[in-house]
PDB file of C-alpha atoms in Angstrom:
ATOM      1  CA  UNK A   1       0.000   0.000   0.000  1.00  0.00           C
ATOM      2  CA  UNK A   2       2.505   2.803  -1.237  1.00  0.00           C
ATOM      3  CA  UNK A   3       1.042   6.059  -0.556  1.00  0.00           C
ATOM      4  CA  UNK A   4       0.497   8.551  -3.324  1.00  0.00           C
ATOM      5  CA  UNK A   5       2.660  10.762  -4.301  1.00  0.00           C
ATOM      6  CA  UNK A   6       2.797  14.611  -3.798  1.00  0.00           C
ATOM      7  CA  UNK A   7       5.828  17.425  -3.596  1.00  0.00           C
ATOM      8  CA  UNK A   8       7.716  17.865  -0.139  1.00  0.00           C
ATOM      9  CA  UNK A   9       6.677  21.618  -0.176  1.00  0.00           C
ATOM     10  CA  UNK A  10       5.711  24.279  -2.387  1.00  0.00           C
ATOM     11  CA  UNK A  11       5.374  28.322  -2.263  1.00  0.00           C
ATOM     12  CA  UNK A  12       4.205  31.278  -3.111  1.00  0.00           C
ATOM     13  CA  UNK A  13       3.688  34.875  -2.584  1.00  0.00           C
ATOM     14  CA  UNK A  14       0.342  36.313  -0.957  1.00  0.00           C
ATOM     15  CA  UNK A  15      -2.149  36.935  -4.034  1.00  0.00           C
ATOM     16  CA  UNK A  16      -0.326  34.300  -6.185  1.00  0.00           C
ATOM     17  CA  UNK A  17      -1.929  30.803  -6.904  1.00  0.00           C
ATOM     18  CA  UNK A  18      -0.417  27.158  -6.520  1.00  0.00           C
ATOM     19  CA  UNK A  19      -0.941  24.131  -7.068  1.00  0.00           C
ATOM     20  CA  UNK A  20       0.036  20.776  -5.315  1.00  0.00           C
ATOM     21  CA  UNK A  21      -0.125  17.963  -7.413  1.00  0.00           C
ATOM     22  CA  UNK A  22      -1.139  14.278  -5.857  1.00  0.00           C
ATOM     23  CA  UNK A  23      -0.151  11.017  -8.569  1.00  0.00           C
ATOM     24  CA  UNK A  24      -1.214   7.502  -7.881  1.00  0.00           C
ATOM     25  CA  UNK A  25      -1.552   4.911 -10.184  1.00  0.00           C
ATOM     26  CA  UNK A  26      -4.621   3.666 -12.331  1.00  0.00           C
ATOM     27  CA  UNK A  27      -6.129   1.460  -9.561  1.00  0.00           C
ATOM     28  CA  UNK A  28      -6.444   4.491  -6.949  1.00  0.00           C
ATOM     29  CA  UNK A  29      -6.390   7.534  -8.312  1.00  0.00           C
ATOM     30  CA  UNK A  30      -6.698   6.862 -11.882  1.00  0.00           C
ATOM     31  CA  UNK A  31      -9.727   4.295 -11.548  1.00  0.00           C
ATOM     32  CA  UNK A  32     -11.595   6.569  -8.467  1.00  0.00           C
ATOM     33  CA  UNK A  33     -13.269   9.708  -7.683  1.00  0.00           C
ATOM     34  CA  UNK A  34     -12.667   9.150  -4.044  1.00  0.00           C
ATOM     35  CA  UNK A  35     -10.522  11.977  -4.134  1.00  0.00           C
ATOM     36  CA  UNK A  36     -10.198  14.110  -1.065  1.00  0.00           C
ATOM     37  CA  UNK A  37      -7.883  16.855   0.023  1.00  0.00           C
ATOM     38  CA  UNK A  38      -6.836  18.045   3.752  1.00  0.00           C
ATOM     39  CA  UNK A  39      -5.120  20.972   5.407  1.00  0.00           C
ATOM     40  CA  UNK A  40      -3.616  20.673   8.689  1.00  0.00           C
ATOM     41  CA  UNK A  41      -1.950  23.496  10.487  1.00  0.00           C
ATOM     42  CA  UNK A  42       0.880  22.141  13.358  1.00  0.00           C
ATOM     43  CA  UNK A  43      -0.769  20.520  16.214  1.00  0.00           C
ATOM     44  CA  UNK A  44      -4.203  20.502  14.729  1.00  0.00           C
ATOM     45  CA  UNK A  45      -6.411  17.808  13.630  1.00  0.00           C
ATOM     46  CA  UNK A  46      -6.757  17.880   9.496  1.00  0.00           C
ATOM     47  CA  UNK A  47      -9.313  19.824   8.027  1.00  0.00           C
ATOM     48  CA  UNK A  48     -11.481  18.851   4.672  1.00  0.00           C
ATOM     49  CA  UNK A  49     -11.141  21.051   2.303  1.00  0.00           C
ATOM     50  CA  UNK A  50     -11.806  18.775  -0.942  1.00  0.00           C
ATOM     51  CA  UNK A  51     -13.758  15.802  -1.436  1.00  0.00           C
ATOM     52  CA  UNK A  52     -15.296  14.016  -4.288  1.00  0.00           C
ATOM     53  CA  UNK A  53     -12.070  15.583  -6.526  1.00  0.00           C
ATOM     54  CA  UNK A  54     -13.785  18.796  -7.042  1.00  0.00           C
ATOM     55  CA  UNK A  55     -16.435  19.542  -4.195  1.00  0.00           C
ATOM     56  CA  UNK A  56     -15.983  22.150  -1.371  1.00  0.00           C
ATOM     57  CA  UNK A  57     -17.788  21.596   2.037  1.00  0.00           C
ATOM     58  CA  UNK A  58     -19.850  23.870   3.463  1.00  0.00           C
ATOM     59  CA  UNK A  59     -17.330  26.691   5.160  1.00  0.00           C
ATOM     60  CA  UNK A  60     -14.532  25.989   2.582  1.00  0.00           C
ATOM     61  CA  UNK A  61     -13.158  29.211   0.942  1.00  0.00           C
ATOM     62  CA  UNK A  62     -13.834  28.860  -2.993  1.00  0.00           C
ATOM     63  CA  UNK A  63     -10.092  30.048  -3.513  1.00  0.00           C
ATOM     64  CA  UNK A  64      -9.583  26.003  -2.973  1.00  0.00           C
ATOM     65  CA  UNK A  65      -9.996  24.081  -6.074  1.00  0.00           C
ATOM     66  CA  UNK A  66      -9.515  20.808  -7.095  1.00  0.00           C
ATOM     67  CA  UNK A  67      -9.135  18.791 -10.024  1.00  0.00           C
ATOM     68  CA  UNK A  68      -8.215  15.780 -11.936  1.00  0.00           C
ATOM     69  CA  UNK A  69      -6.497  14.078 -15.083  1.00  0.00           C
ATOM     70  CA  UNK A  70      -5.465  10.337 -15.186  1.00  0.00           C
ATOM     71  CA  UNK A  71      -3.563   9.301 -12.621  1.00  0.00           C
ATOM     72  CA  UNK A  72      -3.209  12.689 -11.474  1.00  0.00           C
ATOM     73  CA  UNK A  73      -5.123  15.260  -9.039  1.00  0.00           C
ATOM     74  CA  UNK A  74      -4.225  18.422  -8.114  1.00  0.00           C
ATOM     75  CA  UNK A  75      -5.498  21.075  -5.397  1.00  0.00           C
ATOM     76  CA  UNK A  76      -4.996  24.858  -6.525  1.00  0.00           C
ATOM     77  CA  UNK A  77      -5.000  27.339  -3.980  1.00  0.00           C
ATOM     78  CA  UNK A  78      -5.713  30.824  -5.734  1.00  0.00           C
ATOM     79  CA  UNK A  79      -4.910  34.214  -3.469  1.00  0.00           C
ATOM     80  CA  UNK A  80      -2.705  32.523  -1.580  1.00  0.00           C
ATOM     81  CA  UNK A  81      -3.095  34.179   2.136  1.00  0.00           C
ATOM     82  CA  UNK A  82      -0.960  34.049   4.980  1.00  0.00           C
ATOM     83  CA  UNK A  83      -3.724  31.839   5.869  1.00  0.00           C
ATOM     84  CA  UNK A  84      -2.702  28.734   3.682  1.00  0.00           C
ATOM     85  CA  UNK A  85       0.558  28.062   5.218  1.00  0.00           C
ATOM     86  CA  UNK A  86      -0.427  25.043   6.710  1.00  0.00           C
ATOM     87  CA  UNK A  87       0.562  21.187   5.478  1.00  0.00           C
ATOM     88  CA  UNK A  88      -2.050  19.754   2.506  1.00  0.00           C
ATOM     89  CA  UNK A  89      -2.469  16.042   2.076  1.00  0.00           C
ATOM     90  CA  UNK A  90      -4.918  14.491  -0.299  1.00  0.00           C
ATOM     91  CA  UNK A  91      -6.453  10.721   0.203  1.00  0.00           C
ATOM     92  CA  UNK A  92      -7.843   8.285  -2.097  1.00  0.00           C
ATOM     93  CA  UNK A  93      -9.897   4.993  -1.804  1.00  0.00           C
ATOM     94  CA  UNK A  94      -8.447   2.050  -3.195  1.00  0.00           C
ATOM     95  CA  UNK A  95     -10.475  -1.204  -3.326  1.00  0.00           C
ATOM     96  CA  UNK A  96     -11.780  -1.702   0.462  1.00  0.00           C
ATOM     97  CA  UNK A  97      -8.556   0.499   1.752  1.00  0.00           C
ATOM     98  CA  UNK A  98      -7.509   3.758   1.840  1.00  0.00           C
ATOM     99  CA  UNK A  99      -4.201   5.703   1.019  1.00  0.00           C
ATOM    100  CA  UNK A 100      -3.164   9.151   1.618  1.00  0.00           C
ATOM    101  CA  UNK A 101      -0.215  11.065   0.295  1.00  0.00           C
ATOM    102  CA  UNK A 102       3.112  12.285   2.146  1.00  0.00           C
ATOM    103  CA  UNK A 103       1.909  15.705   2.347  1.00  0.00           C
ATOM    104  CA  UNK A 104       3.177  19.120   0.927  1.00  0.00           C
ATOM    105  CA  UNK A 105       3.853  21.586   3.317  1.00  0.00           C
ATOM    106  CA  UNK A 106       2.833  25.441   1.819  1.00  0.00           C
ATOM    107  CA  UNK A 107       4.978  27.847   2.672  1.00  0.00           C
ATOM    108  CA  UNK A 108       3.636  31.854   1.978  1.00  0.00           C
ATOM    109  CA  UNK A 109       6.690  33.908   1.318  1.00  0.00           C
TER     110      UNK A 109
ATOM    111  CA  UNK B   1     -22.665  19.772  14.880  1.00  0.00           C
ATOM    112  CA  UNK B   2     -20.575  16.562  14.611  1.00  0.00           C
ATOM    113  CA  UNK B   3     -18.393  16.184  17.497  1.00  0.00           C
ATOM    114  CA  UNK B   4     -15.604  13.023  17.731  1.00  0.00           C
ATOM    115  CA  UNK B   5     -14.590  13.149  21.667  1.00  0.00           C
ATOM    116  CA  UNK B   6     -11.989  10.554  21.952  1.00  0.00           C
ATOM    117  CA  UNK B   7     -10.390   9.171  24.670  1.00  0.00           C
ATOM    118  CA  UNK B   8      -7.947   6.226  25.598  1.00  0.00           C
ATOM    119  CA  UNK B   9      -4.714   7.108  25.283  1.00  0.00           C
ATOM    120  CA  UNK B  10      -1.051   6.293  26.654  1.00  0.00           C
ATOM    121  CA  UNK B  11       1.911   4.915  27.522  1.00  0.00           C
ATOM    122  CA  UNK B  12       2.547   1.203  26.619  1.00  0.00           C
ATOM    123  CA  UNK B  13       4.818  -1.125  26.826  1.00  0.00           C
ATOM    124  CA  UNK B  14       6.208  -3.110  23.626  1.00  0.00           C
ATOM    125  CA  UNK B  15       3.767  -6.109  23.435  1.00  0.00           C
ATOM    126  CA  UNK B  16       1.138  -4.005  25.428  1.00  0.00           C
ATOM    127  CA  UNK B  17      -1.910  -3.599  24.137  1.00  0.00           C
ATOM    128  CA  UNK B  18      -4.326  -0.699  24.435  1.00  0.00           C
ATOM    129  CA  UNK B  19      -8.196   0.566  23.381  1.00  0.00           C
ATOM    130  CA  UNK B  20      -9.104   3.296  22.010  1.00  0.00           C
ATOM    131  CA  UNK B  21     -12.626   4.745  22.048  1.00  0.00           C
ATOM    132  CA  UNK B  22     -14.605   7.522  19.940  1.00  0.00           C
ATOM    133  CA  UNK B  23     -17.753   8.958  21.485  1.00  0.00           C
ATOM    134  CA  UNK B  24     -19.985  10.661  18.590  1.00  0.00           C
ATOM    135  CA  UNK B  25     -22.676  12.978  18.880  1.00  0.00           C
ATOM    136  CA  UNK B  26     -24.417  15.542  16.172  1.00  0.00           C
ATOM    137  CA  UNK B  27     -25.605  12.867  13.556  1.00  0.00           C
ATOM    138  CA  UNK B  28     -26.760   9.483  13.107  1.00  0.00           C
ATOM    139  CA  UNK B  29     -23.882   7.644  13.745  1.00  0.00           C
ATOM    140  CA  UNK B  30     -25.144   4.261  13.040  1.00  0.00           C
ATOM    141  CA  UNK B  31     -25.921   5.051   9.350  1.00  0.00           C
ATOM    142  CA  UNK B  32     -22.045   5.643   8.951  1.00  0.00           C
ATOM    143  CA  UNK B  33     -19.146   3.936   8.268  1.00  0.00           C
ATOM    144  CA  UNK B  34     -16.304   5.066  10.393  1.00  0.00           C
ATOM    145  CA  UNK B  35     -12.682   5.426  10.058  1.00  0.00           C
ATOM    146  CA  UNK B  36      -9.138   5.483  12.307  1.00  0.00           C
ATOM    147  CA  UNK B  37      -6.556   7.475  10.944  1.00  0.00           C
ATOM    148  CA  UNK B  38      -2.727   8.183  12.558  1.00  0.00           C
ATOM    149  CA  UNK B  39      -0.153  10.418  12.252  1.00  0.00           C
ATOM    150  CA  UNK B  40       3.387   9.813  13.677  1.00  0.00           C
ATOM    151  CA  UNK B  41       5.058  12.400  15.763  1.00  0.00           C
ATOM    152  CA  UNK B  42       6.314  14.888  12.602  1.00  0.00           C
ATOM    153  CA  UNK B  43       5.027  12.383   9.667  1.00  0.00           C
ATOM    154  CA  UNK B  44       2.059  12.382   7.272  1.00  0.00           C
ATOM    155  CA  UNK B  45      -1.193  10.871   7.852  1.00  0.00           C
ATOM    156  CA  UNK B  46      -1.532   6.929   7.652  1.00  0.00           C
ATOM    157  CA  UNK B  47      -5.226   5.309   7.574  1.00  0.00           C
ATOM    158  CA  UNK B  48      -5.447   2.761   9.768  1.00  0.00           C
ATOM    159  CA  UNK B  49      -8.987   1.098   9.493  1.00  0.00           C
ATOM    160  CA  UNK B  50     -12.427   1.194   8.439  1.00  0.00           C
ATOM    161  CA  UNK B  51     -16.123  -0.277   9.476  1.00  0.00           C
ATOM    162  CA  UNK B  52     -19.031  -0.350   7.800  1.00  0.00           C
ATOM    163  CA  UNK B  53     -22.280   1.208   9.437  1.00  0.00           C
ATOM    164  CA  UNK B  54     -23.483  -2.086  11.018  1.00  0.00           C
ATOM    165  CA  UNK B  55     -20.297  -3.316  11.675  1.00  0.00           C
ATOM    166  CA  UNK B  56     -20.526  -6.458   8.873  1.00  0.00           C
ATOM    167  CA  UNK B  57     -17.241  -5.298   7.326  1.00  0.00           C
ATOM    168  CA  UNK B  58     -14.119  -3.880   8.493  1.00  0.00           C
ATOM    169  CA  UNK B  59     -10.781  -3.190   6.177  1.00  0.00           C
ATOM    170  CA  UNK B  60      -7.519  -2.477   7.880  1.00  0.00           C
ATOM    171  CA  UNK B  61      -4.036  -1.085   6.949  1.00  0.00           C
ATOM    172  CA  UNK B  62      -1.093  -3.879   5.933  1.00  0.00           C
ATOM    173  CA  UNK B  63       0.853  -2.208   8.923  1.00  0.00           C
ATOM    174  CA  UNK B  64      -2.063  -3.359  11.806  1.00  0.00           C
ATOM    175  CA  UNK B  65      -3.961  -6.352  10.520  1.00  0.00           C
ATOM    176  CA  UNK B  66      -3.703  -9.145  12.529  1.00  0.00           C
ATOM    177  CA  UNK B  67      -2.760  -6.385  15.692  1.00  0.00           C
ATOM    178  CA  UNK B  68      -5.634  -3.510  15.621  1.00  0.00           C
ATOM    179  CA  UNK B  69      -9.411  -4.267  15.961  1.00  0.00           C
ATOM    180  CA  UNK B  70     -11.708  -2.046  15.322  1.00  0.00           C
ATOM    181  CA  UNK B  71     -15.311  -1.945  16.527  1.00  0.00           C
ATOM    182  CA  UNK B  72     -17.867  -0.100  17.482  1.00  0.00           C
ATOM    183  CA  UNK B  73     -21.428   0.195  19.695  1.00  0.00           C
ATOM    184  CA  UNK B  74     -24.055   1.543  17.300  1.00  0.00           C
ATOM    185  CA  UNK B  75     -26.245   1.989  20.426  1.00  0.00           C
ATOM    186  CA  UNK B  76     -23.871   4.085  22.309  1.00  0.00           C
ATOM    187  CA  UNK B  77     -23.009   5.945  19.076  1.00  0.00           C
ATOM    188  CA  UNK B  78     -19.397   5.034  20.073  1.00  0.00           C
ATOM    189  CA  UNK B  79     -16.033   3.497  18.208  1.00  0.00           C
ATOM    190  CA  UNK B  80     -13.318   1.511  19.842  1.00  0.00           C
ATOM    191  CA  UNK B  81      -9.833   0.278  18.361  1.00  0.00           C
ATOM    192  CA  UNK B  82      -8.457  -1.983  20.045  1.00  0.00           C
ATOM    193  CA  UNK B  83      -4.673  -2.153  19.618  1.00  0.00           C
ATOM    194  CA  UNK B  84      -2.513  -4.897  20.600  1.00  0.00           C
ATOM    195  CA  UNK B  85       1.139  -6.249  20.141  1.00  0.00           C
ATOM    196  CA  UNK B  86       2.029  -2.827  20.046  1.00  0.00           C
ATOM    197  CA  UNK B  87       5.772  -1.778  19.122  1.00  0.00           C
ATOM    198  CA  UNK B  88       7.455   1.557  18.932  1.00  0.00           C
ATOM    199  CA  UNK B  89       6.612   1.805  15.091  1.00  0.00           C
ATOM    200  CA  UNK B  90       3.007   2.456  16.553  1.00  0.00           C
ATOM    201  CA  UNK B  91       3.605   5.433  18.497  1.00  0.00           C
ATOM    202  CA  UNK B  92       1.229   8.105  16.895  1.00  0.00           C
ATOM    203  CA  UNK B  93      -1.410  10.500  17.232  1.00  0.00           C
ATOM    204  CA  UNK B  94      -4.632   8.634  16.203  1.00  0.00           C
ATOM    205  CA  UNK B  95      -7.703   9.670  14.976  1.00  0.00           C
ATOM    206  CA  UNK B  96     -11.036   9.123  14.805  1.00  0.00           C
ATOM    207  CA  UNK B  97     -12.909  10.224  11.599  1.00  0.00           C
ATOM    208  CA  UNK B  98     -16.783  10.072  10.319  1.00  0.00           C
ATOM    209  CA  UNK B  99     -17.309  10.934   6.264  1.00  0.00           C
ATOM    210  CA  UNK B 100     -18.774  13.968   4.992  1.00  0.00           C
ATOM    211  CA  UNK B 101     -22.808  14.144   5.492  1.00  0.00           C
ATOM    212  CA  UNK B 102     -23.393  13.166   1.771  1.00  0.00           C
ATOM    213  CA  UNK B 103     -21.112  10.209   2.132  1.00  0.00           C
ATOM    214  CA  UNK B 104     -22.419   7.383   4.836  1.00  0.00           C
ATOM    215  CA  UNK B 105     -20.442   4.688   2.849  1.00  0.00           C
ATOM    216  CA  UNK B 106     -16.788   6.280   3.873  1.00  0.00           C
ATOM    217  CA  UNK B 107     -15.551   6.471   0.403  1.00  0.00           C
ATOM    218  CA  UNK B 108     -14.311  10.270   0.724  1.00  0.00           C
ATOM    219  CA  UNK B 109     -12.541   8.896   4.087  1.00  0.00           C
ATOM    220  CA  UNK B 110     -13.153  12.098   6.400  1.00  0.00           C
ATOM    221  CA  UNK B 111     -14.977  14.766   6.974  1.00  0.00           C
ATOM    222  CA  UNK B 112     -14.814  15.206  10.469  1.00  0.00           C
ATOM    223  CA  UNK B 113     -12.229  14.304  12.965  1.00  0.00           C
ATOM    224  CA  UNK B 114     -11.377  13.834  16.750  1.00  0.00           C
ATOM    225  CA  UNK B 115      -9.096  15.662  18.750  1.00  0.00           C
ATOM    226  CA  UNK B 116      -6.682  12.792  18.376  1.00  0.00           C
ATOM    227  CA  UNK B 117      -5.229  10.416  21.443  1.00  0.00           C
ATOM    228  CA  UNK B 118      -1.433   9.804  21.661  1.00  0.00           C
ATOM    229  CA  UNK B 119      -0.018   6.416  22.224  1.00  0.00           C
ATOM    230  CA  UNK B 120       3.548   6.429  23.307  1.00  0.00           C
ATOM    231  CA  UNK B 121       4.782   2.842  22.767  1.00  0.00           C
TER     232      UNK B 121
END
């Protein structure tokens, strides 16, 4: 059960946009739109912020945005605020299990 | 509103074993499947295990089958995971998690989580 894969860290400037990319393989990622992304500032429980590759929850900001291509999905963060510095994973179900990535930690120059 | 109130926590001994339990309150827990989720002290987030609404089915991570067993009590809207031959590899923050309102099957993993329990093996 290798997790999926996604950048160490990325950054940007406040007002600029980003995107962290998330690549499994054609029997997660590729075959599923169990897609979900999370933030999670230091010592906090994870927050949804993604689910279903492109829906927001309730109380989400709509600068988040996900989406999808192959084996690929990708979470875009437009605006970026001092706000987003946090650490983003993204999860994906995988026939009767579950994987998540390593996590990207977003750093707001 | 959903709350996860977890409790169970602690120091163990290699071998030990350990139970974890999830209270749940704010929606109708027994029409969801529920989910364990842990994070090592400065790591990513590993999912652990997974049970079906009624309990008929429950999936588990390669790391803890055979070790971890999770459960729950539909009419105390409450989770357990039991955890047992623990060893240091285990020593994590762990989670409880229910799925997003639209999603009583558990496919988009979690929508709402505990406050996490640390066990120190």
């Amino acid at each position: 059960q290798s997790a999926l894969t996604q950048p160490a860290s990325v950054s940007g400037s406040p007002g600029q946009s980003i995107t962290i990319s998330c690549t499994g393989t054609s029997t997660d990622v590729g075959l599923y739109n169990y897609l979900s992304w999370y933030q999670q500032y230091p010592g906090k429980a994870p927050r949804l912020i993604i689910y279903d590759v492109t829906r927001r929850p309730s109380g989400i900001s709509n600068r988040f945005s996900g989406s999808k291509s192959g084996i690929t999905a990708s979470l875009t963060i437009s605006g970026l605020q001092a706000e987003d510095e946090a650490a983003y994973y993204c999860s994906s179900y995988v026939s009767n299990s579950w994987k998540f990535g390593g996590g990207t930690k977003v750093t707001v120059l | 509103q959903v709350q996860l109130v977890q409790s169970g926590g602690g120091v163990v001994q290699p071998g030990g074993s350990l139970r974890l339990s999830c209270a749940a309150s704010g929606f109708t827990f027994l029409s969801y499947g529920m989910h364990w989720v842990r994070q090592a002290p400065g790591k990513g987030l590993e999912w652990v295990a997974f049970i079906r609404y009624d309990g008929t089915e429950v999936f588990y991570a390669d790391s803890v089958r055979g070790r971890f067993t999770i459960s729950r009590d539909n009419s105390k809207n409450t989770l357990f995971l039991q955890l047992s031959g623990l060893g240091p590899e285990d020593t994590a923050l762990y989670y409880c998690a229910s799925p997003p309102a639209s999603d009583p099957g558990g496919y988009y993993l979690a929508g709402y989580w505990g406050q996490g329990v640390l066990v120190t093996v």
